[in-house]
C-alpha cells in the first residue's frame, strides 16, 4: 500500500512539474497618482472628449468645451498634467469617474467608469455632458482611455 501511495505521489510531482505556465497579466509597470479636481454635466461639445493636456494654453482651450462646477485649483505643469473626459448623453443621470491611471510600457492607460442610469431611474430628459477633470503626475507615453459602463438601479 505504501509503495502504491509513493508511486502516485511521485507521478503527481512529475506531472505537476510539466504544467503549462499561464501568461497572466502581471499588472501595470506603475500606478500614477491622480486627483479629481472638477466635475460637471454641461458643455458645448457633442462628441466624446478624452484628452490629456500639459500646458496652460491647452487647458484653457479644453475648458472652453466644458462647464466645470467652480474654479479649478492652480496646476503646476512642471510636475502635473490634466485629464478631461466628457461623454455626451441624451439624458441626465450619467456619471464619469476615473478609476485608475496606469503606466504599461510606453502606454499610459486611463481607466474610467461611465455610470448609466437604469430603467427604474427618473432622469432629466435633456442633452447632458457628464465629465470629470483630473490632475495627474506628469509622465511620458501614449495615452489610451479605457471605458467601462455600468448600469445602476435607483430602486424605484
Short mmCIF file of N, CA and C in Angstrom, two decimals:
data_model
loop_
_atom_site.label_atom_id
_atom_site.label_comp_id
_atom_site.label_asym_id
_atom_site.label_seq_id
_atom_site.Cartn_x
_atom_site.Cartn_y
_atom_site.Cartn_z
N UNK A 1 0.82 -1.19 0.00
CA UNK A 1 0.00 0.00 0.00
C UNK A 1 0.87 1.26 0.00
N UNK A 2 1.94 1.24 0.83
CA UNK A 2 2.85 2.39 0.87
C UNK A 2 3.54 2.59 -0.47
N UNK A 3 3.85 1.47 -1.12
CA UNK A 3 4.53 1.56 -2.41
C UNK A 3 3.61 2.21 -3.46
N UNK A 4 2.32 1.90 -3.44
CA UNK A 4 1.35 2.49 -4.37
C UNK A 4 1.22 3.99 -4.11
N UNK A 5 1.11 4.36 -2.83
CA UNK A 5 0.99 5.78 -2.47
C UNK A 5 2.24 6.56 -2.87
N UNK A 6 3.40 5.95 -2.66
CA UNK A 6 4.65 6.61 -3.02
C UNK A 6 4.73 6.79 -4.53
N UNK A 7 4.33 5.77 -5.29
CA UNK A 7 4.34 5.84 -6.76
C UNK A 7 3.38 6.93 -7.24
N UNK A 8 2.18 6.98 -6.66
CA UNK A 8 1.21 8.01 -7.04
C UNK A 8 1.72 9.41 -6.71
N UNK A 9 2.37 9.56 -5.57
CA UNK A 9 2.91 10.85 -5.15
C UNK A 9 4.00 11.32 -6.11
N UNK A 10 4.90 10.42 -6.48
CA UNK A 10 5.98 10.75 -7.41
C UNK A 10 5.39 11.10 -8.78
N UNK A 11 4.39 10.33 -9.24
CA UNK A 11 3.75 10.61 -10.52
C UNK A 11 3.09 11.99 -10.50
N UNK A 12 2.45 12.33 -9.39
CA UNK A 12 1.82 13.64 -9.25
C UNK A 12 2.85 14.76 -9.34
N UNK A 13 3.99 14.59 -8.66
CA UNK A 13 5.04 15.60 -8.71
C UNK A 13 5.59 15.78 -10.12
N UNK A 14 5.80 14.67 -10.83
CA UNK A 14 6.32 14.74 -12.19
C UNK A 14 5.33 15.45 -13.09
N UNK A 15 4.04 15.09 -13.00
CA UNK A 15 3.02 15.70 -13.86
C UNK A 15 2.81 17.17 -13.53
N UNK A 16 2.85 17.52 -12.26
CA UNK A 16 2.64 18.92 -11.91
C UNK A 16 3.83 19.77 -12.35
N UNK A 17 4.99 19.21 -12.46
CA UNK A 17 6.16 19.93 -12.97
C UNK A 17 6.05 20.21 -14.45
N UNK A 18 5.21 19.47 -15.16
CA UNK A 18 5.02 19.65 -16.59
C UNK A 18 3.84 20.56 -16.90
N UNK A 19 3.27 21.18 -15.89
CA UNK A 19 2.09 22.02 -16.10
C UNK A 19 2.44 23.20 -17.00
N UNK A 20 1.48 23.63 -17.77
CA UNK A 20 1.66 24.75 -18.68
C UNK A 20 1.64 26.05 -17.88
N UNK A 21 2.62 26.89 -18.14
CA UNK A 21 2.65 28.19 -17.48
C UNK A 21 1.63 29.09 -18.16
N UNK A 22 0.79 29.74 -17.39
CA UNK A 22 -0.18 30.66 -17.98
C UNK A 22 0.42 32.06 -18.02
N UNK A 23 0.07 32.79 -19.05
CA UNK A 23 0.53 34.16 -19.20
C UNK A 23 -0.48 35.10 -18.56
N UNK A 24 -0.40 35.25 -17.26
CA UNK A 24 -1.29 36.16 -16.57
C UNK A 24 -0.75 37.58 -16.68
N UNK A 25 -1.66 38.52 -16.75
CA UNK A 25 -1.28 39.92 -16.76
C UNK A 25 -0.61 40.24 -15.43
N UNK A 26 0.61 40.69 -15.49
CA UNK A 26 1.36 40.97 -14.27
C UNK A 26 1.03 42.33 -13.69
N UNK A 27 0.13 43.05 -14.30
CA UNK A 27 -0.25 44.35 -13.78
C UNK A 27 0.57 45.47 -14.40
N UNK A 28 0.26 46.69 -14.01
CA UNK A 28 0.94 47.84 -14.60
C UNK A 28 2.38 47.96 -14.12
N UNK A 29 3.19 48.65 -14.92
CA UNK A 29 4.56 48.95 -14.51
C UNK A 29 4.55 49.96 -13.37
N UNK A 30 3.58 50.88 -13.42
CA UNK A 30 3.47 51.92 -12.40
C UNK A 30 2.03 52.40 -12.35
N UNK A 31 1.55 52.69 -11.16
CA UNK A 31 0.23 53.30 -10.98
C UNK A 31 0.48 54.77 -10.69
N UNK A 32 -0.06 55.63 -11.55
CA UNK A 32 0.18 57.07 -11.41
C UNK A 32 -0.85 57.69 -10.49
N UNK A 33 -0.37 58.54 -9.61
CA UNK A 33 -1.26 59.25 -8.70
C UNK A 33 -2.12 60.22 -9.50
N UNK A 34 -3.41 60.28 -9.18
CA UNK A 34 -4.29 61.27 -9.79
C UNK A 34 -5.24 61.78 -8.73
N UNK A 35 -5.80 62.96 -9.01
CA UNK A 35 -6.73 63.58 -8.08
C UNK A 35 -7.86 64.24 -8.88
N UNK A 36 -9.12 63.91 -8.59
CA UNK A 36 -10.23 64.61 -9.25
C UNK A 36 -10.22 66.08 -8.83
N UNK A 37 -10.34 66.98 -9.81
CA UNK A 37 -10.34 68.40 -9.47
C UNK A 37 -11.61 69.12 -9.92
N UNK A 38 -12.43 68.49 -10.77
CA UNK A 38 -13.68 69.13 -11.18
C UNK A 38 -14.60 68.09 -11.82
N UNK A 39 -15.89 68.36 -11.71
CA UNK A 39 -16.92 67.56 -12.38
C UNK A 39 -17.93 68.53 -12.98
N UNK A 40 -18.80 67.99 -13.80
CA UNK A 40 -19.86 68.81 -14.36
C UNK A 40 -20.80 67.98 -15.21
N UNK A 41 -21.83 68.65 -15.73
CA UNK A 41 -22.85 67.97 -16.53
C UNK A 41 -23.19 68.72 -17.81
N UNK A 42 -22.45 69.79 -18.12
CA UNK A 42 -22.80 70.54 -19.33
C UNK A 42 -21.56 71.06 -20.03
N UNK A 43 -21.73 71.36 -21.31
CA UNK A 43 -20.64 71.89 -22.11
C UNK A 43 -21.13 72.16 -23.52
N UNK A 44 -20.20 72.50 -24.40
CA UNK A 44 -20.57 72.92 -25.75
C UNK A 44 -20.22 71.90 -26.82
N UNK A 45 -19.82 70.70 -26.44
CA UNK A 45 -19.43 69.71 -27.45
C UNK A 45 -20.48 68.60 -27.57
N UNK A 46 -20.52 67.96 -28.71
CA UNK A 46 -21.44 66.85 -28.94
C UNK A 46 -20.69 65.56 -29.26
N UNK A 47 -19.38 65.59 -29.15
CA UNK A 47 -18.56 64.39 -29.36
C UNK A 47 -17.82 64.07 -28.07
N UNK A 48 -17.47 62.81 -27.91
CA UNK A 48 -16.70 62.38 -26.73
C UNK A 48 -15.37 63.12 -26.71
N UNK A 49 -14.99 63.57 -25.52
CA UNK A 49 -13.71 64.24 -25.32
C UNK A 49 -12.90 63.43 -24.32
N UNK A 50 -11.77 62.92 -24.75
CA UNK A 50 -10.82 62.21 -23.90
C UNK A 50 -9.45 62.79 -24.22
N UNK A 51 -8.96 63.66 -23.33
CA UNK A 51 -7.75 64.39 -23.64
C UNK A 51 -6.90 64.59 -22.39
N UNK A 52 -5.59 64.62 -22.60
CA UNK A 52 -4.64 64.97 -21.54
C UNK A 52 -3.86 66.18 -22.04
N UNK A 53 -3.81 67.22 -21.20
CA UNK A 53 -3.11 68.45 -21.57
C UNK A 53 -1.96 68.69 -20.60
N UNK A 54 -0.91 69.31 -21.11
CA UNK A 54 0.27 69.51 -20.27
C UNK A 54 0.76 70.95 -20.25
N UNK A 55 -0.12 71.89 -20.65
CA UNK A 55 0.23 73.31 -20.53
C UNK A 55 -1.04 74.14 -20.36
N UNK A 56 -0.86 75.36 -19.91
CA UNK A 56 -1.98 76.25 -19.58
C UNK A 56 -2.83 76.58 -20.80
N UNK A 57 -2.20 76.79 -21.95
CA UNK A 57 -2.94 77.13 -23.16
C UNK A 57 -3.87 76.00 -23.60
N UNK A 58 -3.37 74.78 -23.59
CA UNK A 58 -4.19 73.62 -23.97
C UNK A 58 -5.31 73.40 -22.97
N UNK A 59 -5.03 73.66 -21.68
CA UNK A 59 -6.07 73.52 -20.66
C UNK A 59 -7.18 74.55 -20.89
N UNK A 60 -6.83 75.79 -21.17
CA UNK A 60 -7.84 76.83 -21.42
C UNK A 60 -8.71 76.47 -22.62
N UNK A 61 -8.08 75.94 -23.66
CA UNK A 61 -8.82 75.53 -24.86
C UNK A 61 -9.79 74.39 -24.55
N UNK A 62 -9.34 73.42 -23.76
CA UNK A 62 -10.21 72.28 -23.41
C UNK A 62 -11.32 72.72 -22.46
N UNK A 63 -11.02 73.61 -21.52
CA UNK A 63 -12.04 74.06 -20.57
C UNK A 63 -13.15 74.86 -21.24
N UNK A 64 -12.86 75.45 -22.41
CA UNK A 64 -13.89 76.19 -23.14
C UNK A 64 -14.99 75.25 -23.65
N UNK A 65 -14.71 73.95 -23.67
CA UNK A 65 -15.68 72.97 -24.18
C UNK A 65 -16.57 72.38 -23.09
N UNK A 66 -16.18 72.56 -21.83
CA UNK A 66 -16.96 72.02 -20.70
C UNK A 66 -17.19 73.13 -19.68
N UNK A 67 -18.20 72.96 -18.83
CA UNK A 67 -18.51 73.97 -17.81
C UNK A 67 -18.33 73.37 -16.43
N UNK A 68 -17.10 73.43 -15.88
CA UNK A 68 -16.88 72.85 -14.55
C UNK A 68 -17.65 73.61 -13.48
N UNK A 69 -18.05 72.88 -12.46
CA UNK A 69 -18.71 73.50 -11.31
C UNK A 69 -17.61 74.07 -10.42
N UNK A 70 -17.49 75.38 -10.38
CA UNK A 70 -16.46 76.01 -9.57
C UNK A 70 -15.16 76.18 -10.33
N UNK A 71 -14.19 76.81 -9.67
CA UNK A 71 -12.89 77.05 -10.29
C UNK A 71 -11.94 75.88 -10.05
N UNK A 72 -11.06 75.66 -11.00
CA UNK A 72 -10.04 74.63 -10.85
C UNK A 72 -8.90 75.16 -9.99
N UNK A 73 -8.26 74.29 -9.23
CA UNK A 73 -7.07 74.72 -8.49
C UNK A 73 -5.94 75.03 -9.47
N UNK A 74 -4.95 75.78 -9.01
CA UNK A 74 -3.82 76.06 -9.90
C UNK A 74 -3.03 74.76 -10.11
N UNK A 75 -2.52 74.59 -11.32
CA UNK A 75 -1.81 73.37 -11.71
C UNK A 75 -0.35 73.72 -11.99
N UNK A 76 0.57 72.98 -11.40
CA UNK A 76 1.99 73.12 -11.69
C UNK A 76 2.31 72.17 -12.85
N UNK A 77 2.35 72.71 -14.07
CA UNK A 77 2.55 71.87 -15.24
C UNK A 77 3.98 71.34 -15.35
N UNK A 78 4.87 71.75 -14.47
CA UNK A 78 6.21 71.14 -14.42
C UNK A 78 6.15 69.75 -13.81
N UNK A 79 5.15 69.52 -12.96
CA UNK A 79 5.02 68.23 -12.27
C UNK A 79 3.74 67.48 -12.61
N UNK A 80 2.76 68.17 -13.19
CA UNK A 80 1.43 67.57 -13.38
C UNK A 80 0.91 67.75 -14.79
N UNK A 81 -0.09 66.96 -15.11
CA UNK A 81 -0.87 67.06 -16.34
C UNK A 81 -2.33 67.05 -15.93
N UNK A 82 -3.21 67.40 -16.86
CA UNK A 82 -4.64 67.41 -16.59
C UNK A 82 -5.33 66.52 -17.61
N UNK A 83 -6.20 65.64 -17.12
CA UNK A 83 -7.00 64.79 -17.99
C UNK A 83 -8.45 65.22 -17.93
N UNK A 84 -9.10 65.25 -19.09
CA UNK A 84 -10.51 65.62 -19.17
C UNK A 84 -11.23 64.54 -19.95
N UNK A 85 -12.30 64.02 -19.36
CA UNK A 85 -13.15 63.02 -20.02
C UNK A 85 -14.57 63.54 -19.98
N UNK A 86 -15.18 63.70 -21.16
CA UNK A 86 -16.56 64.19 -21.27
C UNK A 86 -17.31 63.31 -22.26
N UNK A 87 -18.49 62.84 -21.86
CA UNK A 87 -19.28 61.92 -22.69
C UNK A 87 -20.67 62.53 -22.93
N UNK A 88 -21.01 62.90 -24.17
CA UNK A 88 -22.35 63.42 -24.44
C UNK A 88 -23.41 62.33 -24.27
N UNK A 89 -24.53 62.69 -23.64
CA UNK A 89 -25.63 61.74 -23.43
C UNK A 89 -26.95 62.42 -23.78
N UNK A 90 -27.99 61.60 -23.96
CA UNK A 90 -29.31 62.13 -24.32
C UNK A 90 -30.20 62.41 -23.12
N UNK A 91 -29.69 62.13 -21.92
CA UNK A 91 -30.47 62.41 -20.70
C UNK A 91 -29.51 62.59 -19.54
N UNK A 92 -30.06 62.99 -18.41
CA UNK A 92 -29.25 63.14 -17.20
C UNK A 92 -29.04 61.81 -16.51
N UNK A 93 -28.38 61.84 -15.38
CA UNK A 93 -28.17 60.65 -14.57
C UNK A 93 -26.88 59.91 -14.84
N UNK A 94 -26.13 60.31 -15.85
CA UNK A 94 -24.86 59.66 -16.17
C UNK A 94 -23.75 60.30 -15.34
N UNK A 95 -22.75 59.50 -14.97
CA UNK A 95 -21.63 60.00 -14.18
C UNK A 95 -20.33 59.42 -14.75
N UNK A 96 -19.32 60.27 -14.93
CA UNK A 96 -17.99 59.85 -15.36
C UNK A 96 -17.08 59.87 -14.14
N UNK A 97 -16.34 58.77 -13.92
CA UNK A 97 -15.44 58.70 -12.77
C UNK A 97 -14.18 57.93 -13.14
N UNK A 98 -13.03 58.60 -13.05
CA UNK A 98 -11.75 57.94 -13.32
C UNK A 98 -11.46 56.96 -12.20
N UNK A 99 -11.08 55.73 -12.57
CA UNK A 99 -10.79 54.67 -11.61
C UNK A 99 -9.29 54.53 -11.35
N UNK A 100 -8.47 54.64 -12.41
CA UNK A 100 -7.02 54.49 -12.23
C UNK A 100 -6.30 55.06 -13.45
N UNK A 101 -5.03 55.39 -13.24
CA UNK A 101 -4.13 55.81 -14.31
C UNK A 101 -2.89 54.93 -14.16
N UNK A 102 -2.60 54.13 -15.21
CA UNK A 102 -1.55 53.12 -15.11
C UNK A 102 -0.57 53.23 -16.27
N UNK A 103 0.71 53.14 -15.95
CA UNK A 103 1.76 53.08 -16.97
C UNK A 103 2.00 51.62 -17.31
N UNK A 104 1.88 51.27 -18.59
CA UNK A 104 2.15 49.91 -19.06
C UNK A 104 3.08 50.04 -20.26
N UNK A 105 4.37 49.89 -19.99
CA UNK A 105 5.36 50.08 -21.05
C UNK A 105 5.35 51.53 -21.51
N UNK A 106 5.19 51.75 -22.81
CA UNK A 106 5.16 53.11 -23.37
C UNK A 106 3.76 53.70 -23.36
N UNK A 107 2.79 52.94 -22.87
CA UNK A 107 1.39 53.38 -22.89
C UNK A 107 0.92 53.76 -21.49
N UNK A 108 0.16 54.84 -21.41
CA UNK A 108 -0.47 55.24 -20.16
C UNK A 108 -1.97 55.04 -20.34
N UNK A 109 -2.55 54.18 -19.51
CA UNK A 109 -3.96 53.85 -19.61
C UNK A 109 -4.75 54.59 -18.54
N UNK A 110 -5.78 55.30 -18.99
CA UNK A 110 -6.69 55.99 -18.08
C UNK A 110 -7.98 55.17 -18.07
N UNK A 111 -8.23 54.47 -16.98
CA UNK A 111 -9.43 53.65 -16.84
C UNK A 111 -10.51 54.49 -16.18
N UNK A 112 -11.70 54.53 -16.81
CA UNK A 112 -12.78 55.29 -16.20
C UNK A 112 -14.10 54.55 -16.33
N UNK A 113 -14.99 54.88 -15.41
CA UNK A 113 -16.31 54.26 -15.33
C UNK A 113 -17.35 55.27 -15.77
N UNK A 114 -18.23 54.86 -16.68
CA UNK A 114 -19.40 55.65 -17.04
C UNK A 114 -20.60 54.96 -16.39
N UNK A 115 -21.14 55.58 -15.35
CA UNK A 115 -22.32 55.04 -14.68
C UNK A 115 -23.55 55.45 -15.47
N UNK A 116 -24.38 54.47 -15.82
CA UNK A 116 -25.56 54.67 -16.66
C UNK A 116 -26.81 54.44 -15.82
N UNK A 117 -27.78 55.37 -15.85
CA UNK A 117 -28.99 55.17 -15.05
C UNK A 117 -29.82 54.00 -15.58
N UNK A 118 -30.37 53.22 -14.66
CA UNK A 118 -31.22 52.10 -15.04
C UNK A 118 -32.60 52.56 -15.48
N UNK A 119 -33.39 51.62 -15.98
CA UNK A 119 -34.74 51.93 -16.46
C UNK A 119 -35.65 52.41 -15.34
N UNK A 120 -35.31 52.08 -14.10
CA UNK A 120 -36.14 52.48 -12.96
C UNK A 120 -35.75 53.85 -12.40
N UNK A 121 -34.88 54.57 -13.08
CA UNK A 121 -34.43 55.89 -12.61
C UNK A 121 -35.22 57.00 -13.31
N UNK A 122 -35.53 58.04 -12.59
CA UNK A 122 -36.16 59.23 -13.15
C UNK A 122 -35.04 60.23 -13.41
N UNK A 123 -34.85 60.59 -14.67
CA UNK A 123 -33.75 61.49 -15.03
C UNK A 123 -34.26 62.66 -15.87
N UNK A 124 -33.47 63.70 -15.96
CA UNK A 124 -33.77 64.84 -16.81
C UNK A 124 -33.70 64.38 -18.27
N UNK A 125 -34.71 64.70 -19.04
CA UNK A 125 -34.73 64.32 -20.45
C UNK A 125 -34.22 65.48 -21.29
N UNK A 126 -32.93 65.70 -21.23
CA UNK A 126 -32.27 66.77 -21.98
C UNK A 126 -30.84 66.34 -22.28
N UNK A 127 -30.27 66.94 -23.30
CA UNK A 127 -28.88 66.63 -23.62
C UNK A 127 -28.00 67.00 -22.43
N UNK A 128 -27.05 66.14 -22.15
CA UNK A 128 -26.17 66.33 -21.00
C UNK A 128 -24.74 66.01 -21.41
N UNK A 129 -23.78 66.52 -20.66
CA UNK A 129 -22.37 66.24 -20.93
C UNK A 129 -21.66 65.96 -19.61
N UNK A 130 -21.86 64.76 -19.05
CA UNK A 130 -21.16 64.45 -17.81
C UNK A 130 -19.65 64.37 -18.06
N UNK A 131 -18.88 64.97 -17.15
CA UNK A 131 -17.43 64.94 -17.32
C UNK A 131 -16.73 64.96 -15.98
N UNK A 132 -15.47 64.57 -16.02
CA UNK A 132 -14.59 64.67 -14.86
C UNK A 132 -13.24 65.19 -15.34
N UNK A 133 -12.65 66.04 -14.52
CA UNK A 133 -11.32 66.58 -14.80
C UNK A 133 -10.41 66.12 -13.66
N UNK A 134 -9.24 65.58 -14.03
CA UNK A 134 -8.30 65.11 -13.01
C UNK A 134 -6.94 65.76 -13.20
N UNK A 135 -6.22 65.87 -12.12
CA UNK A 135 -4.81 66.25 -12.15
C UNK A 135 -4.02 64.97 -11.91
N UNK A 136 -2.96 64.76 -12.68
CA UNK A 136 -2.16 63.55 -12.50
C UNK A 136 -0.68 63.88 -12.61
N UNK A 137 0.11 63.00 -12.05
CA UNK A 137 1.57 63.14 -12.11
C UNK A 137 2.03 63.13 -13.57
N UNK A 138 2.95 63.99 -13.89
CA UNK A 138 3.48 64.07 -15.26
C UNK A 138 4.18 62.76 -15.62
N UNK A 139 3.92 62.28 -16.82
CA UNK A 139 4.53 61.04 -17.30
C UNK A 139 4.66 61.09 -18.81
N UNK A 140 5.58 60.31 -19.34
CA UNK A 140 5.80 60.22 -20.78
C UNK A 140 5.16 58.95 -21.31
N UNK A 141 4.51 59.05 -22.44
CA UNK A 141 3.91 57.88 -23.06
C UNK A 141 2.70 58.25 -23.89
N UNK A 142 2.19 57.27 -24.58
CA UNK A 142 0.98 57.41 -25.39
C UNK A 142 -0.22 57.13 -24.51
N UNK A 143 -1.21 58.03 -24.50
CA UNK A 143 -2.38 57.85 -23.64
C UNK A 143 -3.46 57.05 -24.35
N UNK A 144 -4.07 56.14 -23.59
CA UNK A 144 -5.21 55.36 -24.09
C UNK A 144 -6.27 55.38 -23.00
N UNK A 145 -7.49 55.74 -23.38
CA UNK A 145 -8.61 55.80 -22.44
C UNK A 145 -9.42 54.52 -22.57
N UNK A 146 -9.70 53.91 -21.42
CA UNK A 146 -10.44 52.65 -21.40
C UNK A 146 -11.71 52.86 -20.58
N UNK A 147 -12.85 52.74 -21.26
CA UNK A 147 -14.15 52.99 -20.63
C UNK A 147 -14.82 51.69 -20.21
N UNK A 148 -15.37 51.70 -19.01
CA UNK A 148 -16.24 50.63 -18.54
C UNK A 148 -17.59 51.26 -18.26
N UNK A 149 -18.66 50.65 -18.77
CA UNK A 149 -20.00 51.15 -18.49
C UNK A 149 -20.68 50.22 -17.50
N UNK A 150 -21.32 50.83 -16.52
CA UNK A 150 -22.03 50.05 -15.51
C UNK A 150 -23.38 50.70 -15.25
N UNK A 151 -24.44 49.92 -15.40
CA UNK A 151 -25.80 50.41 -15.16
C UNK A 151 -26.08 50.32 -13.67
N UNK A 152 -26.68 51.37 -13.13
CA UNK A 152 -27.07 51.36 -11.72
C UNK A 152 -28.58 51.44 -11.60
N UNK A 153 -29.09 50.97 -10.50
CA UNK A 153 -30.52 50.95 -10.24
C UNK A 153 -30.87 52.01 -9.21
N UNK A 154 -32.01 52.63 -9.39
CA UNK A 154 -32.47 53.64 -8.43
C UNK A 154 -33.45 53.05 -7.42
N UNK A 155 -33.86 51.81 -7.64
CA UNK A 155 -34.74 51.14 -6.69
C UNK A 155 -36.15 51.69 -6.64
N UNK A 156 -36.61 52.29 -7.73
CA UNK A 156 -37.98 52.83 -7.75
C UNK A 156 -38.98 51.80 -8.22
#
